[in-house]
PDB file of C-alpha atoms in Angstrom:
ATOM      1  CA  UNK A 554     -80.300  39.306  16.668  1.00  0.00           C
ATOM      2  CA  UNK A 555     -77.703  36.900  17.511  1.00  0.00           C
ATOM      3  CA  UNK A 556     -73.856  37.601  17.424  1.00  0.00           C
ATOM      4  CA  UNK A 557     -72.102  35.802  14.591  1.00  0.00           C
ATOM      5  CA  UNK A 558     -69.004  33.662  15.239  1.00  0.00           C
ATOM      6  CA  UNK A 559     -66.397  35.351  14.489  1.00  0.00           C
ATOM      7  CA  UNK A 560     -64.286  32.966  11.973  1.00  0.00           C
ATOM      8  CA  UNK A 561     -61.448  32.967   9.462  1.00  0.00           C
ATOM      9  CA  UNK A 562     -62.641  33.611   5.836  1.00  0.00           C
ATOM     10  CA  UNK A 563     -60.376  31.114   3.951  1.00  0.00           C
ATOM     11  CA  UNK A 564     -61.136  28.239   6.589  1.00  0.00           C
ATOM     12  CA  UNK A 565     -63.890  28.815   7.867  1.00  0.00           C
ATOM     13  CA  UNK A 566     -62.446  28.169  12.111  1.00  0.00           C
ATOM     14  CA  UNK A 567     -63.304  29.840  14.603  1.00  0.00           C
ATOM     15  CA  UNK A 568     -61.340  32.444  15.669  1.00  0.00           C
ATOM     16  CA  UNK A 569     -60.338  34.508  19.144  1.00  0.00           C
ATOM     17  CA  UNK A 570     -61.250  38.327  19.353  1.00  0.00           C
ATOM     18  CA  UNK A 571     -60.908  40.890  22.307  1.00  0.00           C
ATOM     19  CA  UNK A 572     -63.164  40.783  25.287  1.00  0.00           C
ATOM     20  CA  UNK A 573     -65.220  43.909  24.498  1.00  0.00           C
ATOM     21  CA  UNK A 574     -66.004  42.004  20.948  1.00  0.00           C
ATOM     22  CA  UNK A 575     -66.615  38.610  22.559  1.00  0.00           C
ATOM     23  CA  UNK A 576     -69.906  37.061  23.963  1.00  0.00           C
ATOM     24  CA  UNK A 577     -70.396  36.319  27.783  1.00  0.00           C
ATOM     25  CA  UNK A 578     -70.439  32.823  27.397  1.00  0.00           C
ATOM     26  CA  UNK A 579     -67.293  33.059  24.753  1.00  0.00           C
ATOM     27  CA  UNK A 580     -65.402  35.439  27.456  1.00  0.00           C
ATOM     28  CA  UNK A 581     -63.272  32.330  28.419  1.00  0.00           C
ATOM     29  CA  UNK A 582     -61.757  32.335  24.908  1.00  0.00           C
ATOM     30  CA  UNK A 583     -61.261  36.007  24.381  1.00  0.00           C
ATOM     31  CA  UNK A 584     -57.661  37.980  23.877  1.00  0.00           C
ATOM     32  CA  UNK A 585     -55.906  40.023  26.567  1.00  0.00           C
ATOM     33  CA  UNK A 586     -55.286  43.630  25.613  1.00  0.00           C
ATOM     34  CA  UNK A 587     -51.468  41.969  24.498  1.00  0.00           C
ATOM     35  CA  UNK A 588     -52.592  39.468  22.267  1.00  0.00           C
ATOM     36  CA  UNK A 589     -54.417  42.516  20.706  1.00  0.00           C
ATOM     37  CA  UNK A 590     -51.312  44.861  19.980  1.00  0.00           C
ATOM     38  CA  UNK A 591     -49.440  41.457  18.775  1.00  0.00           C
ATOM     39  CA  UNK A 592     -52.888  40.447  16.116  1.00  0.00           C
ATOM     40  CA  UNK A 593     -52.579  43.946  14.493  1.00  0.00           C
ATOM     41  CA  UNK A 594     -48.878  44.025  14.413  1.00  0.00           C
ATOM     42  CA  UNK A 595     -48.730  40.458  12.802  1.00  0.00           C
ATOM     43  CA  UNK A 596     -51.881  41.724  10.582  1.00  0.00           C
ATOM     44  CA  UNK A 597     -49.785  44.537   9.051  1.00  0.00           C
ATOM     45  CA  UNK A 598     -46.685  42.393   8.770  1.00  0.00           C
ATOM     46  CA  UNK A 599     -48.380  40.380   6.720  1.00  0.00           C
ATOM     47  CA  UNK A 600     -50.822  42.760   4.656  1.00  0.00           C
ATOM     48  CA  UNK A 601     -47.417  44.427   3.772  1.00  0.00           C
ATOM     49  CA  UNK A 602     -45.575  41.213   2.433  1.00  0.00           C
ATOM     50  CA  UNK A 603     -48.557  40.309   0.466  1.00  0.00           C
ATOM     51  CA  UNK A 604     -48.796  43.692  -1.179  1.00  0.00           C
ATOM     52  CA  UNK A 605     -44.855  43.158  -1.787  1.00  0.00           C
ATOM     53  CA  UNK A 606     -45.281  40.020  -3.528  1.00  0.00           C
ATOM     54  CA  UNK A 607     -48.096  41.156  -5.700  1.00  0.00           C
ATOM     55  CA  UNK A 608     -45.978  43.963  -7.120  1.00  0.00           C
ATOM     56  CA  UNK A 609     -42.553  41.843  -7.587  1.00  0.00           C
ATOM     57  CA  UNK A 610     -45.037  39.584  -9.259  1.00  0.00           C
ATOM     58  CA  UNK A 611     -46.546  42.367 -11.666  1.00  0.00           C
ATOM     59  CA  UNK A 612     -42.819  43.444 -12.203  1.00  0.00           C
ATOM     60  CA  UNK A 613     -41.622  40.132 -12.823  1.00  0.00           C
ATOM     61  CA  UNK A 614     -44.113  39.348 -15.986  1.00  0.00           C
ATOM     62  CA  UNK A 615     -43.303  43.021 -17.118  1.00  0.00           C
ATOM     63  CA  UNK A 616     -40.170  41.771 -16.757  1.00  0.00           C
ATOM     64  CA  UNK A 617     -40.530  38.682 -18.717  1.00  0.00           C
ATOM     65  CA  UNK A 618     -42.078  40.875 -21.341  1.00  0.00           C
ATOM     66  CA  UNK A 619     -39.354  42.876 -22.015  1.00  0.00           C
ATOM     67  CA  UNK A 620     -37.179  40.287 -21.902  1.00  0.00           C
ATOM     68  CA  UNK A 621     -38.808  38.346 -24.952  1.00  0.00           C
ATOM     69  CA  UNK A 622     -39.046  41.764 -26.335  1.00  0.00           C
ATOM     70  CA  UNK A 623     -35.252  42.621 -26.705  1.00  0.00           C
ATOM     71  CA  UNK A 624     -35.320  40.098 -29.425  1.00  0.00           C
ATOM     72  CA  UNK A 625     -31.746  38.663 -30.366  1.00  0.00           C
ATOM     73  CA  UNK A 626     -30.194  40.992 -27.701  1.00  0.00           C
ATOM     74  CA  UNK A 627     -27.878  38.599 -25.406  1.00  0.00           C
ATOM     75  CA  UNK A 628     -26.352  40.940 -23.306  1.00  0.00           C
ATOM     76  CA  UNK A 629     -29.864  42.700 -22.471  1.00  0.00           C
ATOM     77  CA  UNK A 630     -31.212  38.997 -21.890  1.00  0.00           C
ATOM     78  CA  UNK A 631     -28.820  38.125 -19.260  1.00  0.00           C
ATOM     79  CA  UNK A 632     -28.805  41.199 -17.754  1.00  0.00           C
ATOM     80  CA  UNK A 633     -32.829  41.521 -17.296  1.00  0.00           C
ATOM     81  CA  UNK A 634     -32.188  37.247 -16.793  1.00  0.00           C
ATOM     82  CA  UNK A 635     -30.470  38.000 -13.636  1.00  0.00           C
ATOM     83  CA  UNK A 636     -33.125  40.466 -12.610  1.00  0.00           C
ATOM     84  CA  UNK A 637     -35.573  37.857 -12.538  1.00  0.00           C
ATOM     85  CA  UNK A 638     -33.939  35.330 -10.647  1.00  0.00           C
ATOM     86  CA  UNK A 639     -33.237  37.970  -8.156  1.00  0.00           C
ATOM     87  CA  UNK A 640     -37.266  38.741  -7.833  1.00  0.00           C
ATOM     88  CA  UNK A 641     -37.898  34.953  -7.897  1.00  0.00           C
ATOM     89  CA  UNK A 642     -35.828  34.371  -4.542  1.00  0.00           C
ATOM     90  CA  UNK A 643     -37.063  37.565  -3.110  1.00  0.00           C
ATOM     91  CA  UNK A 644     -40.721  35.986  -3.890  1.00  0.00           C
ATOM     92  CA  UNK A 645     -39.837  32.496  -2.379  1.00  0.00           C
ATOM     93  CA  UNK A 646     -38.448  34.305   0.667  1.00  0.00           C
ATOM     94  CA  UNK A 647     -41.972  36.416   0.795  1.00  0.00           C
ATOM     95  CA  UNK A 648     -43.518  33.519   0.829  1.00  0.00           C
ATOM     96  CA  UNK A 649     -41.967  31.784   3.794  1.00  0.00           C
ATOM     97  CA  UNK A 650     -42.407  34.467   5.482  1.00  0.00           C
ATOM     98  CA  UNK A 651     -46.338  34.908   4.596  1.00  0.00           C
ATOM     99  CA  UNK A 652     -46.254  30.822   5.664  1.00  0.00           C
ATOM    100  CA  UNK A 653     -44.970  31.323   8.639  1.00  0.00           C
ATOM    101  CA  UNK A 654     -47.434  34.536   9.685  1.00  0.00           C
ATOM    102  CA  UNK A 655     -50.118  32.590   8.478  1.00  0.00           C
ATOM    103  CA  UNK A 656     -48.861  29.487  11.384  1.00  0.00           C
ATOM    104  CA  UNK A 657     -48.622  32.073  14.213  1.00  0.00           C
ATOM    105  CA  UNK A 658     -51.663  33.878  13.376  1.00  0.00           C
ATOM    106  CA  UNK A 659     -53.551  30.518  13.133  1.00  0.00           C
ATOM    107  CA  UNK A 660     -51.440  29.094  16.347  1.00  0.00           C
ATOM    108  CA  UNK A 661     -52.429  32.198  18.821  1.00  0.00           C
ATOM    109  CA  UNK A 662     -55.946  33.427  17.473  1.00  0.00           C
ATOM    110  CA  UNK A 663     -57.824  30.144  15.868  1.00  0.00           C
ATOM    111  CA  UNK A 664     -59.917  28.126  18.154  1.00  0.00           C
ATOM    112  CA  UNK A 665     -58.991  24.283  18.525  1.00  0.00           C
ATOM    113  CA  UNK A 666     -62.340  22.604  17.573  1.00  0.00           C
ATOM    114  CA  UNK A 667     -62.078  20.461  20.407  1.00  0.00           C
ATOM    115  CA  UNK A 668     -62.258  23.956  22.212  1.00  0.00           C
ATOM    116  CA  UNK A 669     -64.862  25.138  20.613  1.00  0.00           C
ATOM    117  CA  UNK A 670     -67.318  21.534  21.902  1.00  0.00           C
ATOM    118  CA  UNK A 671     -66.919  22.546  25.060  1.00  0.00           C
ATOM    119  CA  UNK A 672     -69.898  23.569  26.449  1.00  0.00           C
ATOM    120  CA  UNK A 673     -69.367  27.351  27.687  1.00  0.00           C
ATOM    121  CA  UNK A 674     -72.762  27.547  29.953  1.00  0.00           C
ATOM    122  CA  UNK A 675     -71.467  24.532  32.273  1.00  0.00           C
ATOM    123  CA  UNK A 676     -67.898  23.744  31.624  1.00  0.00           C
ATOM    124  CA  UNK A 677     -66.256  21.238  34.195  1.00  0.00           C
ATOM    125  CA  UNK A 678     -63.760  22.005  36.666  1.00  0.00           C
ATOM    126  CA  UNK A 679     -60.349  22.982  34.898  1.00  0.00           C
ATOM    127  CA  UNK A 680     -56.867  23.515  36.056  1.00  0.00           C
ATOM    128  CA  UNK A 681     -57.367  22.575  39.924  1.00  0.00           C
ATOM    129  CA  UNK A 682     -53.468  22.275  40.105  1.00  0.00           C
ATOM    130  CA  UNK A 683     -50.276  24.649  39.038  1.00  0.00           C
ATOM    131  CA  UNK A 684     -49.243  20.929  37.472  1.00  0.00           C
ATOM    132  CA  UNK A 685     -52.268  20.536  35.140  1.00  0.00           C
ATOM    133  CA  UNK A 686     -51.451  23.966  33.193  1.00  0.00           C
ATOM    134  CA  UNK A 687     -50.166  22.694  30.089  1.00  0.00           C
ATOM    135  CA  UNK A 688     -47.287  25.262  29.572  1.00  0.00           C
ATOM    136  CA  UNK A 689     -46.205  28.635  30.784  1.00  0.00           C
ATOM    137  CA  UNK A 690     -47.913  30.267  27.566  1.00  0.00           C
ATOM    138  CA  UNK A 691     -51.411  29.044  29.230  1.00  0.00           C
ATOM    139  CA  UNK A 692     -50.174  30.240  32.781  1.00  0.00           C
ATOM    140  CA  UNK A 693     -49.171  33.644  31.208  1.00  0.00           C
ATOM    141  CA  UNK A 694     -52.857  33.684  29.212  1.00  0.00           C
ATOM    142  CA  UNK A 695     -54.757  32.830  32.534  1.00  0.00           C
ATOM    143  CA  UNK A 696     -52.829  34.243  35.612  1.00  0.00           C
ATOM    144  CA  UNK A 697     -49.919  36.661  33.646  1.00  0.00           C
ATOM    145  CA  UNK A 698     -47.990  34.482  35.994  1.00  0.00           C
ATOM    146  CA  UNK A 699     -45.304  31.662  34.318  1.00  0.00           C
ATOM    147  CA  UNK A 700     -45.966  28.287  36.275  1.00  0.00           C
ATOM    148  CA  UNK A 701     -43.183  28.409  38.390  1.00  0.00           C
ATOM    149  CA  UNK A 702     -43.825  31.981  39.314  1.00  0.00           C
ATOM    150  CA  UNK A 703     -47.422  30.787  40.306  1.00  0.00           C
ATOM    151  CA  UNK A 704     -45.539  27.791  42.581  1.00  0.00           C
ATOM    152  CA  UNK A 705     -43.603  30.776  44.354  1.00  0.00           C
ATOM    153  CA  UNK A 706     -46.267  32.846  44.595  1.00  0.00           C
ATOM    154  CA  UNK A 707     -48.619  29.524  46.376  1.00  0.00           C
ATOM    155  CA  UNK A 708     -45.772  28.775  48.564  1.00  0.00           C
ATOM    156  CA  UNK A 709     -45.272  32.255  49.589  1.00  0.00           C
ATOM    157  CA  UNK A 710     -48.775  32.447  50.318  1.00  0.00           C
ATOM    158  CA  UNK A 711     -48.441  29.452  53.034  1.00  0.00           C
ATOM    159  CA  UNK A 712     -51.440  28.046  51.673  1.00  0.00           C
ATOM    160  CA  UNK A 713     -49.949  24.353  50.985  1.00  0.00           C
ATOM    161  CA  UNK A 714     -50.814  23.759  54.729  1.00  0.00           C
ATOM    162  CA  UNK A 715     -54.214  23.590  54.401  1.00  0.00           C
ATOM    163  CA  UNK A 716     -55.240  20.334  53.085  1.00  0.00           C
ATOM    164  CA  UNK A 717     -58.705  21.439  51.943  1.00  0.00           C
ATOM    165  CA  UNK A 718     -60.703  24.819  52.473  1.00  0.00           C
ATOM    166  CA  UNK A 719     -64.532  24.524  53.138  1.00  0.00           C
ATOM    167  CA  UNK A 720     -66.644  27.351  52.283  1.00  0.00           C
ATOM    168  CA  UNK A 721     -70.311  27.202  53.307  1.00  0.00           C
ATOM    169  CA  UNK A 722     -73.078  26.677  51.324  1.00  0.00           C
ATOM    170  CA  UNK A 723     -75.590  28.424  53.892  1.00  0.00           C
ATOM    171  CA  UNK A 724     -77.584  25.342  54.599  1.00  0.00           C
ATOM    172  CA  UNK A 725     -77.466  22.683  57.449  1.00  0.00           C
ATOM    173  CA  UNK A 726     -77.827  19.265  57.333  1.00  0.00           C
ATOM    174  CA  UNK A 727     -80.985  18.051  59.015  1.00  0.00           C
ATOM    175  CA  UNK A 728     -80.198  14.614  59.506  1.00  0.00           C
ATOM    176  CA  UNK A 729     -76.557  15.513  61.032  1.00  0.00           C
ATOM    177  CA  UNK A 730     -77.112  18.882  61.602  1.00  0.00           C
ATOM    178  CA  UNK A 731     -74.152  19.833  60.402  1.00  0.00           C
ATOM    179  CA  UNK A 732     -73.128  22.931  57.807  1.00  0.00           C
ATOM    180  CA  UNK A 733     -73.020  21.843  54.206  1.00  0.00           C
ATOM    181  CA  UNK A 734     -69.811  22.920  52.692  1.00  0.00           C
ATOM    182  CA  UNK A 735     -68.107  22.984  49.488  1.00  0.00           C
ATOM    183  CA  UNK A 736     -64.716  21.253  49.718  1.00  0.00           C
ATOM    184  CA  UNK A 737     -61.907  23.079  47.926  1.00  0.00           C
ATOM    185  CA  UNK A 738     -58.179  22.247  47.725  1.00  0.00           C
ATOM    186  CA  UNK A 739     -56.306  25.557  48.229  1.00  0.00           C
ATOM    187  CA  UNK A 740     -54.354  25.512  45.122  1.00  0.00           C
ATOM    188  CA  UNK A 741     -57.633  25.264  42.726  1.00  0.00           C
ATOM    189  CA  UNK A 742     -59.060  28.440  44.988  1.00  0.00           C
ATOM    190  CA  UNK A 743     -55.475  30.468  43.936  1.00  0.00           C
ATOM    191  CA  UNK A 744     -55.871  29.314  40.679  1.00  0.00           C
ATOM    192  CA  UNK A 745     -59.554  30.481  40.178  1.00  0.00           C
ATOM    193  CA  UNK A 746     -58.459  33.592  42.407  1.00  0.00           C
ATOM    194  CA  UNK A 747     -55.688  34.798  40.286  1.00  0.00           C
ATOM    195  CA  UNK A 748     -57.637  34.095  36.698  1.00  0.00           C
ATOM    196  CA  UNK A 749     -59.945  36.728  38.361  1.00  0.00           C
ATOM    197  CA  UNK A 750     -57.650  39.129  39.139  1.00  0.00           C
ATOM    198  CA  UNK A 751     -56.409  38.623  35.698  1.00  0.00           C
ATOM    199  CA  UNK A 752     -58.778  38.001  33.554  1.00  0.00           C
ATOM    200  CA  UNK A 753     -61.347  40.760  34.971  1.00  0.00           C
ATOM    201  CA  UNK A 754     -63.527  37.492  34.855  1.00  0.00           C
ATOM    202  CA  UNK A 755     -66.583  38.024  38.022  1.00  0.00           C
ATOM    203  CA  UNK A 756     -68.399  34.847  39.425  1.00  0.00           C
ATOM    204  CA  UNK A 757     -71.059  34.909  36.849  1.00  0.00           C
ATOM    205  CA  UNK A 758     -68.909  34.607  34.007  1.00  0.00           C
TER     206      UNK A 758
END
């Protein structure tokens, strides 16, 4: 039976989930063990807010109850008047808070749809410079390695002077009779290397 996608219930996107949860082909999209702490954590963050705001809510119509209840009571009024107000700002705070939860938890674990087209089985050549990493964020997700730590590290290597590295493809030419290579510039091979290292990501994935 086939694996369902894993989405978000009130949208319907698609969303990240940890590698031991994720297909092979979906393995390029999946959550390092970090992202994993930081999901739950922002999970119970905002499972606890929500379960605040539901009970200021229940207190605040009890609350509106009693206050209609009092009858011609103006002292009693104000005084459960001023309660209210104080539950309604605690609310509208809540619910900034819930907002902005609901960004970062959207931000970090939904899938971009333009993502998601990509075909997983043959997916072109990505990142074959430091420079084409959007951010450090993406550096950090592929390599654990900002982008100017991955510049150092490239330097320190000494492999900017090698202006291309061939790597054989085990056949020879017959009209030239010459090896057959596949041409490589050094900084795509440390990039692929170090999302590897990284990633636990082996050739066939």
């Amino acid at each position: 039976m086939a694996r369902q996608r894993f989405v978000r219930p009130s949208t319907g996107a698609a969303r990240r989930r940890p590698l031991r949860e994720a297909d092979k082909n979906d393995r390029w999209m999946h959550l390092h063990t970090g992202l994993v702490s930081f999901r739950r954590s922002l999970h119970c963050c905002w499972n606890r807010l929500q379960a605040l705001s539901i009970t200021l809510l229940r207190v605040q119509i009890l609350g509106q109850t009693l206050r209609f209840a009092v009858g011609n009571q103006p002292r009693v009024r104000r005084a459960i008047g001023r309660y209210l107000h104080a539950i309604a700002r605690a609310m509208q705070v809540y619910a900034v808070q819930i907002r902005r939860l609901f960004w970062m938890d959207h931000n970090f674990f939904d899938i971009p749809q333009h993502q998601l087209d990509v075909s997983r089985q043959h997916r072109p050549r990505t990142h074959l410079r430091i420079a084409t990493i959007e951010n450090d964020r993406e550096a950090l997700k592929m390599t654990h390695f900002n982008k100017g730590q991955l510049h150092d590290l490239f330097q320190g290597f000494r492999l900017s002077q090698f202006n291309e590295i061939r790597v054989s493809t085990g056949h020879i030419n017959p009209r030239t009779n010459n090896e057959n290579c596949y041409v490589f510039h050094p900084e795509e091979l440390f990039l692929f290397t170090m999302t590897m290292c990284a990633t636990g990501m082996s050739k066939e994935k």
